[in-house]
Coordinates of C-alpha atoms in Angstrom, one line a residue:
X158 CA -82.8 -92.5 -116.6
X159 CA -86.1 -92.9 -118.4
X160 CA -87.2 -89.9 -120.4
X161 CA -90.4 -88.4 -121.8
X162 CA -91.4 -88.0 -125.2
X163 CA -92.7 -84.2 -125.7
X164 CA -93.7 -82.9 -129.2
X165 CA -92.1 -80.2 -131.1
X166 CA -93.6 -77.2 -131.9
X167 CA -92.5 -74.9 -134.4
X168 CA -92.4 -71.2 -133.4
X169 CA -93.1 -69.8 -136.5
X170 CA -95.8 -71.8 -137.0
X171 CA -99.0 -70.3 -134.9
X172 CA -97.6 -67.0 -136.9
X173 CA -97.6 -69.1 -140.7
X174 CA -101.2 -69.7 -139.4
X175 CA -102.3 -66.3 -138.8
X176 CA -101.0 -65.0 -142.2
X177 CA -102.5 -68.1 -143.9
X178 CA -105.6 -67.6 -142.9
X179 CA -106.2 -64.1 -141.0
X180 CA -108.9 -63.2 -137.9
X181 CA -112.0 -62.2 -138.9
X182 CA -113.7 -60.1 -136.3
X183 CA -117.2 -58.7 -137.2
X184 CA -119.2 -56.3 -135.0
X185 CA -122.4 -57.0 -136.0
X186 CA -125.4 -54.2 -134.9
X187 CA -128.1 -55.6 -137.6
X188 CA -128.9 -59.2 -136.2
X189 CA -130.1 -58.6 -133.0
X190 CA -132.2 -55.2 -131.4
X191 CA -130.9 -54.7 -128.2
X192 CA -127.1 -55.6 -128.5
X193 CA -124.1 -55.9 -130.4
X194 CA -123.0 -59.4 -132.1
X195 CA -118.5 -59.8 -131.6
X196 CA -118.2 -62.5 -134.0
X197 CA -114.5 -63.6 -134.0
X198 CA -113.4 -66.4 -136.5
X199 CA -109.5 -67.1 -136.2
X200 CA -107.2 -69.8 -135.6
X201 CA -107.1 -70.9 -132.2
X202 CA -103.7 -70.5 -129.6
X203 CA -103.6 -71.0 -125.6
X204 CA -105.4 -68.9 -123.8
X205 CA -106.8 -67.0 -126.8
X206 CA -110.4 -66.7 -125.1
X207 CA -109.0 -65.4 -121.9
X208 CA -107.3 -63.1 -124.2
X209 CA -111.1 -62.0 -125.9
X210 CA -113.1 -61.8 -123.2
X211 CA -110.2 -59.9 -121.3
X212 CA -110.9 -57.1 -124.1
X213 CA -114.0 -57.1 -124.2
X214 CA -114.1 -56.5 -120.1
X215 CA -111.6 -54.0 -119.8
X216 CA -114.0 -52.2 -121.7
X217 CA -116.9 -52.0 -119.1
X218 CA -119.2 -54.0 -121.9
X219 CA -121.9 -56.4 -120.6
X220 CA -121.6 -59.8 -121.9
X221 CA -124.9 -61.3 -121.8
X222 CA -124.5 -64.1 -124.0
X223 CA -121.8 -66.4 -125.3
X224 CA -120.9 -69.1 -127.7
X225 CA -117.5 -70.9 -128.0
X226 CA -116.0 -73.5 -130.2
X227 CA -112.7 -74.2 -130.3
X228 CA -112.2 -77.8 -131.6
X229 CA -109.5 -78.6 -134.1
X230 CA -107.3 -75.8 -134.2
X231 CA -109.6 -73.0 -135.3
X232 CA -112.1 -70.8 -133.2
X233 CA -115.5 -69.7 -133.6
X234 CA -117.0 -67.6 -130.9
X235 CA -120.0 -64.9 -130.8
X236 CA -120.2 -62.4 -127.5
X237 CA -123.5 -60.5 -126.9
X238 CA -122.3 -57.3 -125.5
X239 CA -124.2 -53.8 -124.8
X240 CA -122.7 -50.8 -123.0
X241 CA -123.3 -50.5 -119.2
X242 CA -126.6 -48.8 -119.8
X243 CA -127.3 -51.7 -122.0
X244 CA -127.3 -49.9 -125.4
X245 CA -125.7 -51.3 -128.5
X246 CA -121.8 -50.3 -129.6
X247 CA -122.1 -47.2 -132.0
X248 CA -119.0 -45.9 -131.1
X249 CA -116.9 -46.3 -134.3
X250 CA -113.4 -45.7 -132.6
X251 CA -114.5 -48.6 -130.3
X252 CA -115.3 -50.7 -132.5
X253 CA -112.0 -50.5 -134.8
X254 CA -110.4 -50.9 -131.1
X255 CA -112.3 -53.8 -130.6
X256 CA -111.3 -55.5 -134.3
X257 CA -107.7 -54.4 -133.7
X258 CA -107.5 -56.0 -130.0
X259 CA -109.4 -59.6 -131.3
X260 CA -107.3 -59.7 -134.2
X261 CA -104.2 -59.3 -132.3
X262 CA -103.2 -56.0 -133.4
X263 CA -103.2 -56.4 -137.4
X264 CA -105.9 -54.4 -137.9
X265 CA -107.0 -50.6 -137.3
X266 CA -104.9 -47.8 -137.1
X267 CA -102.7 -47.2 -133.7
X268 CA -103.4 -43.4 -133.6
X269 CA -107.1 -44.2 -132.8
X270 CA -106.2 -47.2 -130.6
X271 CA -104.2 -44.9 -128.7
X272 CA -107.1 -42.2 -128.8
X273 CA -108.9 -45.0 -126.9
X274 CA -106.7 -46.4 -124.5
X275 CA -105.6 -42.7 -123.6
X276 CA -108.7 -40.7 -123.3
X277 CA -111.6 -43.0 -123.4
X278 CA -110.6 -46.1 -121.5
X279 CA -112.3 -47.6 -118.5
X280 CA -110.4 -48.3 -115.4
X281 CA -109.3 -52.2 -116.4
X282 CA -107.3 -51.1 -119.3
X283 CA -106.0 -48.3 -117.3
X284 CA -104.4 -51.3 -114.9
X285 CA -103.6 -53.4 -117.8
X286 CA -101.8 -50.5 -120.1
X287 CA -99.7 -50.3 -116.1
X288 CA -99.0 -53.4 -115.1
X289 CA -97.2 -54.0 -118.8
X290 CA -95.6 -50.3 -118.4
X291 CA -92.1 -49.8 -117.2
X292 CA -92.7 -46.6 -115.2
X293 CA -94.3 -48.6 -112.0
X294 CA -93.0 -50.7 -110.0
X295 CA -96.1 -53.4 -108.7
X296 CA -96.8 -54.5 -104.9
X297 CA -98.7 -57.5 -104.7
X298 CA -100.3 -58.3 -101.2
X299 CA -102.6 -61.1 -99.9
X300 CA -103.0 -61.4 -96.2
X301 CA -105.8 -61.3 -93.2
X302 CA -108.6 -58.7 -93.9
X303 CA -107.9 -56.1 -91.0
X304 CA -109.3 -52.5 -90.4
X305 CA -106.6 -50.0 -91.2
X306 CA -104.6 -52.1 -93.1
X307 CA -105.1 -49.9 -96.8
X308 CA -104.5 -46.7 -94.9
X309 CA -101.6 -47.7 -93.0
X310 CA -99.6 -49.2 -96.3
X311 CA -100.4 -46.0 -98.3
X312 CA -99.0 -43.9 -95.3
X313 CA -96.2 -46.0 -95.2
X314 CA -95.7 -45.3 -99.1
X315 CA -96.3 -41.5 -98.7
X316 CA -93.6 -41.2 -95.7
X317 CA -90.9 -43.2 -97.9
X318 CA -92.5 -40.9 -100.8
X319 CA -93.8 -43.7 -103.4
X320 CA -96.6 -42.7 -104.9
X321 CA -99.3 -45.0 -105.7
X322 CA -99.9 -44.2 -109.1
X323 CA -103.0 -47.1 -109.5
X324 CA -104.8 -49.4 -107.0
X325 CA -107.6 -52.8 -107.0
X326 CA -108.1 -54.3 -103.7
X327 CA -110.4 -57.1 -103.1
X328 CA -111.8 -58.4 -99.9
X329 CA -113.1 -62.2 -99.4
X330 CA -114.1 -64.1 -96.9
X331 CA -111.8 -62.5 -94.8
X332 CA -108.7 -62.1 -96.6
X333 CA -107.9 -59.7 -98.5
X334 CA -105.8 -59.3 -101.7
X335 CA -104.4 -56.2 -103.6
X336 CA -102.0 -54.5 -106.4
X337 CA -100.3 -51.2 -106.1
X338 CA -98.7 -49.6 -108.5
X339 CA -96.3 -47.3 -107.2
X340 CA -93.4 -44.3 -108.5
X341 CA -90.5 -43.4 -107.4
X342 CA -90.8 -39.9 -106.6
X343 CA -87.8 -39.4 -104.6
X344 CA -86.0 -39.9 -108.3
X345 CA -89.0 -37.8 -110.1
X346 CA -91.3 -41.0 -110.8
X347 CA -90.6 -44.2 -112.6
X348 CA -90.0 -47.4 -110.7
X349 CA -87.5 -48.5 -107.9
X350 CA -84.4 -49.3 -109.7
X351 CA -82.0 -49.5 -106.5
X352 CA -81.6 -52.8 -104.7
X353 CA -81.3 -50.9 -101.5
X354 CA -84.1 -48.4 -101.9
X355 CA -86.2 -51.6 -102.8
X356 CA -85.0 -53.4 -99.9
X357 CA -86.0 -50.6 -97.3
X358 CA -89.9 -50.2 -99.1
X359 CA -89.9 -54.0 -98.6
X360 CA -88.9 -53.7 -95.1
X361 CA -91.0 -51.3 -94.0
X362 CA -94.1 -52.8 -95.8
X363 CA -93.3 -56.3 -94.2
X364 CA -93.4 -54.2 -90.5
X365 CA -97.0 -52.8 -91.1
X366 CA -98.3 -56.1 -92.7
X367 CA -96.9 -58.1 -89.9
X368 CA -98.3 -55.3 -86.9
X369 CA -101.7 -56.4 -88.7
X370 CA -101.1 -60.5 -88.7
X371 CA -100.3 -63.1 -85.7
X372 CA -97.5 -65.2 -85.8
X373 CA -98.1 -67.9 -88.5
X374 CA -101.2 -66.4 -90.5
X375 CA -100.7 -67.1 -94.0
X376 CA -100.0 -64.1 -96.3
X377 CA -98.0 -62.9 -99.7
X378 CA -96.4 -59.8 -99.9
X379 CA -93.7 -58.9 -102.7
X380 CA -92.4 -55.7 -104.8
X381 CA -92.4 -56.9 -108.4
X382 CA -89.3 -56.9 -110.3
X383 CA -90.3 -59.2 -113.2
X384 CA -90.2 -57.4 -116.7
X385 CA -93.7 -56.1 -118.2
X386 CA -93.8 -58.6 -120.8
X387 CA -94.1 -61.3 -117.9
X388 CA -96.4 -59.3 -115.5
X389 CA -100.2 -61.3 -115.9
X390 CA -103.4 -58.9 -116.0
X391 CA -104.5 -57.1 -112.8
X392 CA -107.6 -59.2 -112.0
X393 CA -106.5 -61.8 -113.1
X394 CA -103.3 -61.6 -111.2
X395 CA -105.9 -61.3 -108.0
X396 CA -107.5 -64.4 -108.7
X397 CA -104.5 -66.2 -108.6
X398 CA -103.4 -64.7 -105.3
X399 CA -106.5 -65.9 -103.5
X400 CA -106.5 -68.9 -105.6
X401 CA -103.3 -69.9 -103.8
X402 CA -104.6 -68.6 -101.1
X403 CA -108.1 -71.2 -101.1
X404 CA -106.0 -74.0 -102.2
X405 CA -103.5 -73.8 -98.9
X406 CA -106.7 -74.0 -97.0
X407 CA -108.2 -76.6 -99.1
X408 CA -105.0 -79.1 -98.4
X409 CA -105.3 -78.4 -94.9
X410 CA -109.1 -79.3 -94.5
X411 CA -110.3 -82.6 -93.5
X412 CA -113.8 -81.9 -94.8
X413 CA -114.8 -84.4 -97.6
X414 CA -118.6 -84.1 -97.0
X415 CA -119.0 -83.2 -100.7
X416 CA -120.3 -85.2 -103.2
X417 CA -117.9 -84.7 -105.7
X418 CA -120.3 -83.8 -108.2
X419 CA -121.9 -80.5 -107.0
X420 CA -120.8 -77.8 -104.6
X421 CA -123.1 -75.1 -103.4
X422 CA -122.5 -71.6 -101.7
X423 CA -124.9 -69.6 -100.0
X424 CA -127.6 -68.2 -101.2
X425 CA -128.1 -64.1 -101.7
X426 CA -132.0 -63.3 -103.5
X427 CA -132.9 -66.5 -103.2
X428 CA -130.1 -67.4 -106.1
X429 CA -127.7 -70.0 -105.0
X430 CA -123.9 -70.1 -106.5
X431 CA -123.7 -73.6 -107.3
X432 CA -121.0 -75.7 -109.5
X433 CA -121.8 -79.4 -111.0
X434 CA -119.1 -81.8 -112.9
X435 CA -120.2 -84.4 -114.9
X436 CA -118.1 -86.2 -117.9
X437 CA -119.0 -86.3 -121.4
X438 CA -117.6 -90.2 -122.2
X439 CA -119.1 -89.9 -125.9
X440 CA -117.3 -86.5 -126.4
X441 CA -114.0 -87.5 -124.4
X442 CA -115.2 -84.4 -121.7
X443 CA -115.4 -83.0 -118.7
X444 CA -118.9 -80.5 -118.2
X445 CA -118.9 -78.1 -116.0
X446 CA -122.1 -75.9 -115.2
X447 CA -121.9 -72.9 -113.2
X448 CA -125.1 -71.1 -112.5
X449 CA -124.8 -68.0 -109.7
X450 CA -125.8 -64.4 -109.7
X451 CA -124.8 -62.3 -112.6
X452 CA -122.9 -59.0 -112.6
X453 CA -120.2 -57.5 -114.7
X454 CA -116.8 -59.3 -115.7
X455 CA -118.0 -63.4 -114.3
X456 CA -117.6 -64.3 -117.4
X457 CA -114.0 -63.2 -117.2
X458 CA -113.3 -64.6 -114.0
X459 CA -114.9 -68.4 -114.6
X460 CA -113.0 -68.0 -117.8
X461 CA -109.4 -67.5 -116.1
X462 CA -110.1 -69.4 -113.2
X463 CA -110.3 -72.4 -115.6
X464 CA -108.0 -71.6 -117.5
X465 CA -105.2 -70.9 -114.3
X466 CA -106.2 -74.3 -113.4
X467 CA -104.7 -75.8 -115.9
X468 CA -107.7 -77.0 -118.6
X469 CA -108.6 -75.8 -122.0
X470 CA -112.5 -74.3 -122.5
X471 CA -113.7 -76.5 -125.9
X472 CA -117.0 -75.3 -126.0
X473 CA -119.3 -73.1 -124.0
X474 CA -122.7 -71.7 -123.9
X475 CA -123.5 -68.4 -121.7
X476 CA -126.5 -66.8 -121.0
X477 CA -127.8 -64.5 -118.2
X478 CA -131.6 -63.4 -117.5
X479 CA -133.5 -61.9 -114.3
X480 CA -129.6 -61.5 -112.8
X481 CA -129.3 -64.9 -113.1
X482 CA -126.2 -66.4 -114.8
X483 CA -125.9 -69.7 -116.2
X484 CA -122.8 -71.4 -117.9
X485 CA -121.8 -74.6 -119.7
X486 CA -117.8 -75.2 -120.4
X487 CA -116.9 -78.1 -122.1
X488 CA -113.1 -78.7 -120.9
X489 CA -110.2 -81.0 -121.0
X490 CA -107.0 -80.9 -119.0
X491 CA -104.1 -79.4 -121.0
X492 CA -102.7 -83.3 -121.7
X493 CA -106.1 -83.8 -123.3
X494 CA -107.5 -86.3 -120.4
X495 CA -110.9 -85.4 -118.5
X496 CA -111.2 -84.7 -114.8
X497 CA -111.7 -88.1 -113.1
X498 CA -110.3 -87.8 -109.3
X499 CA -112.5 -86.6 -106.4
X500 CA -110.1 -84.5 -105.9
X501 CA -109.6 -82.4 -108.5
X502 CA -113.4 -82.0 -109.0
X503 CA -113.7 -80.8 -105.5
X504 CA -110.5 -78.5 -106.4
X505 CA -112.4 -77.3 -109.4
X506 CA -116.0 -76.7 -107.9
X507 CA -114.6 -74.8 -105.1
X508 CA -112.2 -72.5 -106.9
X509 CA -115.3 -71.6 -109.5
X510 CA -117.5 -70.7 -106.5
X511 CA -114.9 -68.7 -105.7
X512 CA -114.5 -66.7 -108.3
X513 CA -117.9 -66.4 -109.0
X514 CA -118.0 -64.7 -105.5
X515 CA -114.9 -62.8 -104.5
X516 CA -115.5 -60.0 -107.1
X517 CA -118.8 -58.9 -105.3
X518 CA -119.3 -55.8 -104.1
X519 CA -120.3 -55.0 -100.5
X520 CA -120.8 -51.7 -98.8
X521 CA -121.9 -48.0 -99.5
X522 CA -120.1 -47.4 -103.1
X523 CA -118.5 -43.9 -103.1
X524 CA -116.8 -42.3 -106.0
X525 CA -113.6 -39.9 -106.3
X526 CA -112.4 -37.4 -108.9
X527 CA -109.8 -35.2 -108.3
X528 CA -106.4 -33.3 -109.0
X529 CA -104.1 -35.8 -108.4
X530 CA -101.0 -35.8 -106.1
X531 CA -98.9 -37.5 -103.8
X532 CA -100.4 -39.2 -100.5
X533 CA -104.1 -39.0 -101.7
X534 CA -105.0 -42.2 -101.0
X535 CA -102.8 -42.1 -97.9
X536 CA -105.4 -39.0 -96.5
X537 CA -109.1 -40.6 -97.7
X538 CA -108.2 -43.9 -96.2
X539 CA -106.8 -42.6 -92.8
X540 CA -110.3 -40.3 -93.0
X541 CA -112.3 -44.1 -93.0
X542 CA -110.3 -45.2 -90.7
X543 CA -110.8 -42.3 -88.6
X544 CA -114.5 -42.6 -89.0
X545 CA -115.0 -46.2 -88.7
X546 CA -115.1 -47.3 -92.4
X547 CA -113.8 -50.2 -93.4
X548 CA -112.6 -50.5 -97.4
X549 CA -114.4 -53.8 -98.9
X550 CA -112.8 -53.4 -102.4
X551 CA -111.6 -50.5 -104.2
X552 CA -110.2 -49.6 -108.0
X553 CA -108.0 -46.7 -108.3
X554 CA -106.1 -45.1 -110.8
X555 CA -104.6 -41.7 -112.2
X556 CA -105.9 -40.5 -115.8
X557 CA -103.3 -37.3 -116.3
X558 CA -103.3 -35.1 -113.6
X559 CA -107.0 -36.1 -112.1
X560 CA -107.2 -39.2 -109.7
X561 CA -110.1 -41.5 -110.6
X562 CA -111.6 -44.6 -109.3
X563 CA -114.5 -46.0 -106.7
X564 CA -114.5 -48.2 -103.8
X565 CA -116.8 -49.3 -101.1
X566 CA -116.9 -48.9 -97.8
X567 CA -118.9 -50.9 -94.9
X568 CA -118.7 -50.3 -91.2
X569 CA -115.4 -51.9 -90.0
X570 CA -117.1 -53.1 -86.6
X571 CA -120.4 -54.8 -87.7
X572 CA -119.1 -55.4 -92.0
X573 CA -122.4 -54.0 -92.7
X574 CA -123.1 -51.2 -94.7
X575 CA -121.4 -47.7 -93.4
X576 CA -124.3 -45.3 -91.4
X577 CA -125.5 -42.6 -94.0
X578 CA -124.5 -39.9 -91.5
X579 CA -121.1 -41.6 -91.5
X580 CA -120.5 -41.5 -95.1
X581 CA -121.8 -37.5 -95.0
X582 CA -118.9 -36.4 -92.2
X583 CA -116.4 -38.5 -94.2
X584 CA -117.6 -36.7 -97.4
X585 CA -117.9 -33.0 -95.6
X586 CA -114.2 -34.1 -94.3
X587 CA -112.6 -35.0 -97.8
X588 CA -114.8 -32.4 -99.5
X589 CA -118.1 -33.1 -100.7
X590 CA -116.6 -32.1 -104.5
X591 CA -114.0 -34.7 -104.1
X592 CA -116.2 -37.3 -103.1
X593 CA -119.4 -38.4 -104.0
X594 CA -121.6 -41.3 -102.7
X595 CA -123.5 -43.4 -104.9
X596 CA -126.9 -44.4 -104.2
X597 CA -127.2 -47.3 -104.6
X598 CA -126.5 -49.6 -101.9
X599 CA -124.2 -52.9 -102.7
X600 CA -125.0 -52.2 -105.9
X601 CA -124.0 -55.2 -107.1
X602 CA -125.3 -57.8 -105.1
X603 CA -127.4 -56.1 -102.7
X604 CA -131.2 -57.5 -101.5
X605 CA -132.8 -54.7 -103.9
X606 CA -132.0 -55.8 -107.1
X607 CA -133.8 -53.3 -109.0
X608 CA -131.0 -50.6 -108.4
X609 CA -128.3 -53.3 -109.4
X610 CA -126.6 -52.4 -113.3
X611 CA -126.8 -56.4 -113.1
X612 CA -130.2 -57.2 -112.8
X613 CA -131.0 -56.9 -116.2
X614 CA -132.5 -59.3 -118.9
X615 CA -130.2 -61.1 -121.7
X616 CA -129.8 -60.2 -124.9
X617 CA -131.6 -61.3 -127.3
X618 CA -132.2 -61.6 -131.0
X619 CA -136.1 -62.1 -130.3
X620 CA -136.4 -58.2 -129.2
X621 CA -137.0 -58.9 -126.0
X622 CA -137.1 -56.2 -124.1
X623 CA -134.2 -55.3 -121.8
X624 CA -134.5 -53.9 -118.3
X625 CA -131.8 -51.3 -118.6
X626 CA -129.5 -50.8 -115.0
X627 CA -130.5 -47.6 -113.3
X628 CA -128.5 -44.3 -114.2
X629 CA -126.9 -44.3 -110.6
X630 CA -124.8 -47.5 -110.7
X631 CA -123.0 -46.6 -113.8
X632 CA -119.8 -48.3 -114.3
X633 CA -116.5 -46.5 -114.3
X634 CA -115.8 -47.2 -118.0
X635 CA -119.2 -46.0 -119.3
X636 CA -118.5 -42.7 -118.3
X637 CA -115.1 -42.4 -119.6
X638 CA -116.3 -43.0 -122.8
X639 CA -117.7 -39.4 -122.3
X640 CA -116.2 -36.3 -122.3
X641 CA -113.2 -36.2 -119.5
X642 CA -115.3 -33.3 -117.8
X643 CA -118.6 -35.3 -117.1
X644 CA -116.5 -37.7 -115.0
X645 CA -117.5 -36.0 -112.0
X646 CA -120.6 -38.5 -111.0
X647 CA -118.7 -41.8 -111.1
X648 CA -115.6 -41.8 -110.1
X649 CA -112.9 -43.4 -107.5
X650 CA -108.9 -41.9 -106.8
X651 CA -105.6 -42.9 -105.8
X652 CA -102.5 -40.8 -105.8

């Protein structure tokens, strides 16, 4: 039997590297006038830049600009970032948080890390500091899109009395994909430890999924068991669920109409998402431009997507201006070869349009903060449902005893945006204190740009000037950097 020659790798070796020569992070505020440089300079490891910009995300920043090199071992990169109202990082617990986190933890000291990921955290670290926790026990769902289906699984949860400590759910082209995390409170909280108690969630989940779906409609639906240490980030545990999700329908289309060398979705503002390959033979490879709409966290989901896929980012240039985003990768599969099949650049092309897509926002944004208990999300959800309101996508999590979060809503008959009068009687229903509507309509690709937090300009170190996102489409993690109180005005729950 023939056998393959594979290289060793000492363990101990990316370690002898790191103490060699140790990460340099600098958080520059001096070069430019309207954001903050992250300069990182450290050796380089797999998926280290999924890693950086996951940080840097999970922190609500904008990333305006970007600039990666990776070649030989060692990394270079510089992030333009500015809060979500588009000031610079002054914040000096953040930014000893931010060192710590790119330098792998040898830097900064844990009591203010903790002061930060405790009291001052935006919702993405909230579901990354859960889904690495051992109190929760994670339900992972991908199936058909259907009215009701949210509010029925939450019920179902209530009744067998888990309680759904945090929440994302994304909607896409029909399908729909989500991660609870849910305690045990028939034990007092923590997660299901008993094989039979798992068994009868399971079952019961699997009967209200399968009300919603015909026979033979793909769908994924599981109660995690794997240890924390192997659970992968929330969103970008998402991505991969509708990534295998696009790729069973991509095996079973017959469309080759394609080029090969540029794909194109449809346009929203007259800006088209659009994807073009083309290989680099001097440089041994593969370049891949993505230019689309911009809003918060793309460069987060381009960067996984790629990385999921199985090829290394080399180099890459971002920028973003007028809402529009533009980005350059310079990749290479993982065995160092370029992409050469039709195939796999169709494979690739799609699953960036994808991702550049299934993160959008749709619908009338409303935001929750309250005092937290059991079957919360169970009661708002049945209230849409009741009303006619249809959950497009939705992040919600418990910060001590208050329930936090947002979602958004659209009407669950047309899939346009929920009647104002709707969203009043659903707000006079839950209590106008509890729940609060934002203003701004699909905030974050909507047809009026102006109230989008992402139609702003990109950084610059010319002082250019900035257009700033209006005050009423804060992000979650902006506020939370204020004083617990003030979280009133932006905020989304799940109990």
């Amino acid at each position: 039997m023939a056998t393959g020659y594979e290289p060793y790798f000492d363990p101990d070796y990316e370690s002898l590297i790191e103490r060699i020569h140790a990460p340099r992070v600098c958080v520059d505020n001096e070069t430019c006038t309207d954001c903050t440089l992250v300069k990182v300079d450290r050796a380089n490891k797999h998926e280290i830049l999924v890693e950086m910009v996951q940080v840097l995300t999970d922190l609500d920043l904008l990333i305006s600009k970007s600039y990666i090199s990776s070649d030989g071992g060692w990394c270079m990169d510089v992030f333009h970032v500015t809060d979500q109202l588009g000031h610079k990082l002054t914040d000096n617990t953040l930014i000893r948080y931010i060192e710590q986190s790119l330098c792998g933890g040898r830097r900064g000291d844990k009591t203010e890390v903790n002061e930060v990921t405790s009291n001052r955290t935006c919702i993405g670290s909230i579901m990354r500091s859960l889904h690495a926790s051992t109190d929760y026990t994670a339900f992972e769902l991908m199936a058909i899109d259907k009215p009701g289906l949210l509010s029925e699984i939450s019920a179902v949860l209530a009744e067998l009395r888990c309680n759904v400590a945090a929440a994302v759910v994304w909607t896409h082209k029909k399908r729909a994909a989500s991660v609870l995390y849910i305690e045990d409170e028939s034990k007092g909280g923590g997660p299901i430890t008993s094989s039979e108690r798992m068994l009868r969630v399971e079952e019961q989940l699997a009967i209200v999924v399968g009300s919603h779906h015909c026979k033979g409609e793909r769908r994924i639906m599981r109660l995690v068991e794997d240890p924390p240490s192997e659970r992968v980030h929330t969103g970008r545990r998402l991505h991969q669920l509708m990534q295998a999700d696009m790729h069973h329908e991509i095996s079973c289309s017959k469309d080759g109409n394609d080029s090969g060398k540029r794909r194109r979705s449809g346009s929203n503002n007259n800006i088209v998402t659009e994807v073009c390959i083309e290989n680099c033979n001097e440089k041994g490879y593969t370049v891949v431009n993505v230019r689309c709409k911009d809003r918060p966290k793309l460069l987060f989901d381009t960067v996984c997507t790629l990385t999921d896929l199985g090829y290394v980012v080399f180099h890459a240039a971002i920028s973003s201006r007028d809402s529009l985003a533009v980005q350059e990768y310079y990749i290479r599969r993982r065995d160092g070869c370029t992409l050469d099949s039709e195939r796999e650049r169709q494979r690739v092309m799609q699953s960036l349009v994808e991702a550049a897509e299934r993160r959008v926002s749709h619908g009338v944004k409303l935001d929750v903060c309250t005092k937290n208990r059991v079957g919360l999300l169970s009661d708002i959800t049945r209230v849409f449902r009741e009303h006619g309101l249809s959950v497009s996508r939705a992040e919600i999590s418990t910060l001590g005893e208050k329930a936090i979060g947002s979602f958004y809503v659209t009407d669950a008959y047309t899939g346009k945006n929920a009647d104002p009068k709707t969203v009043e009687l659903v707000r006079s229903e839950i209590g106008a204190t509890v729940l609060e509507a934002n203003k701004s309509i699909s905030a974050e690709w909507s047809s009026n740009g102006s109230n989008s937090q992402n139609n702003r300009s990109s950084s610059t170190c010319s002082g250019d000037v900035e257009e700033r996102p209006a005050k009423s489409s804060l992000g979650l993690g902006s506020l939370l950097w204020a004083p617990f109180v003030r979280l009133s005005s932006n905020s989304w729950g799940s109990a």
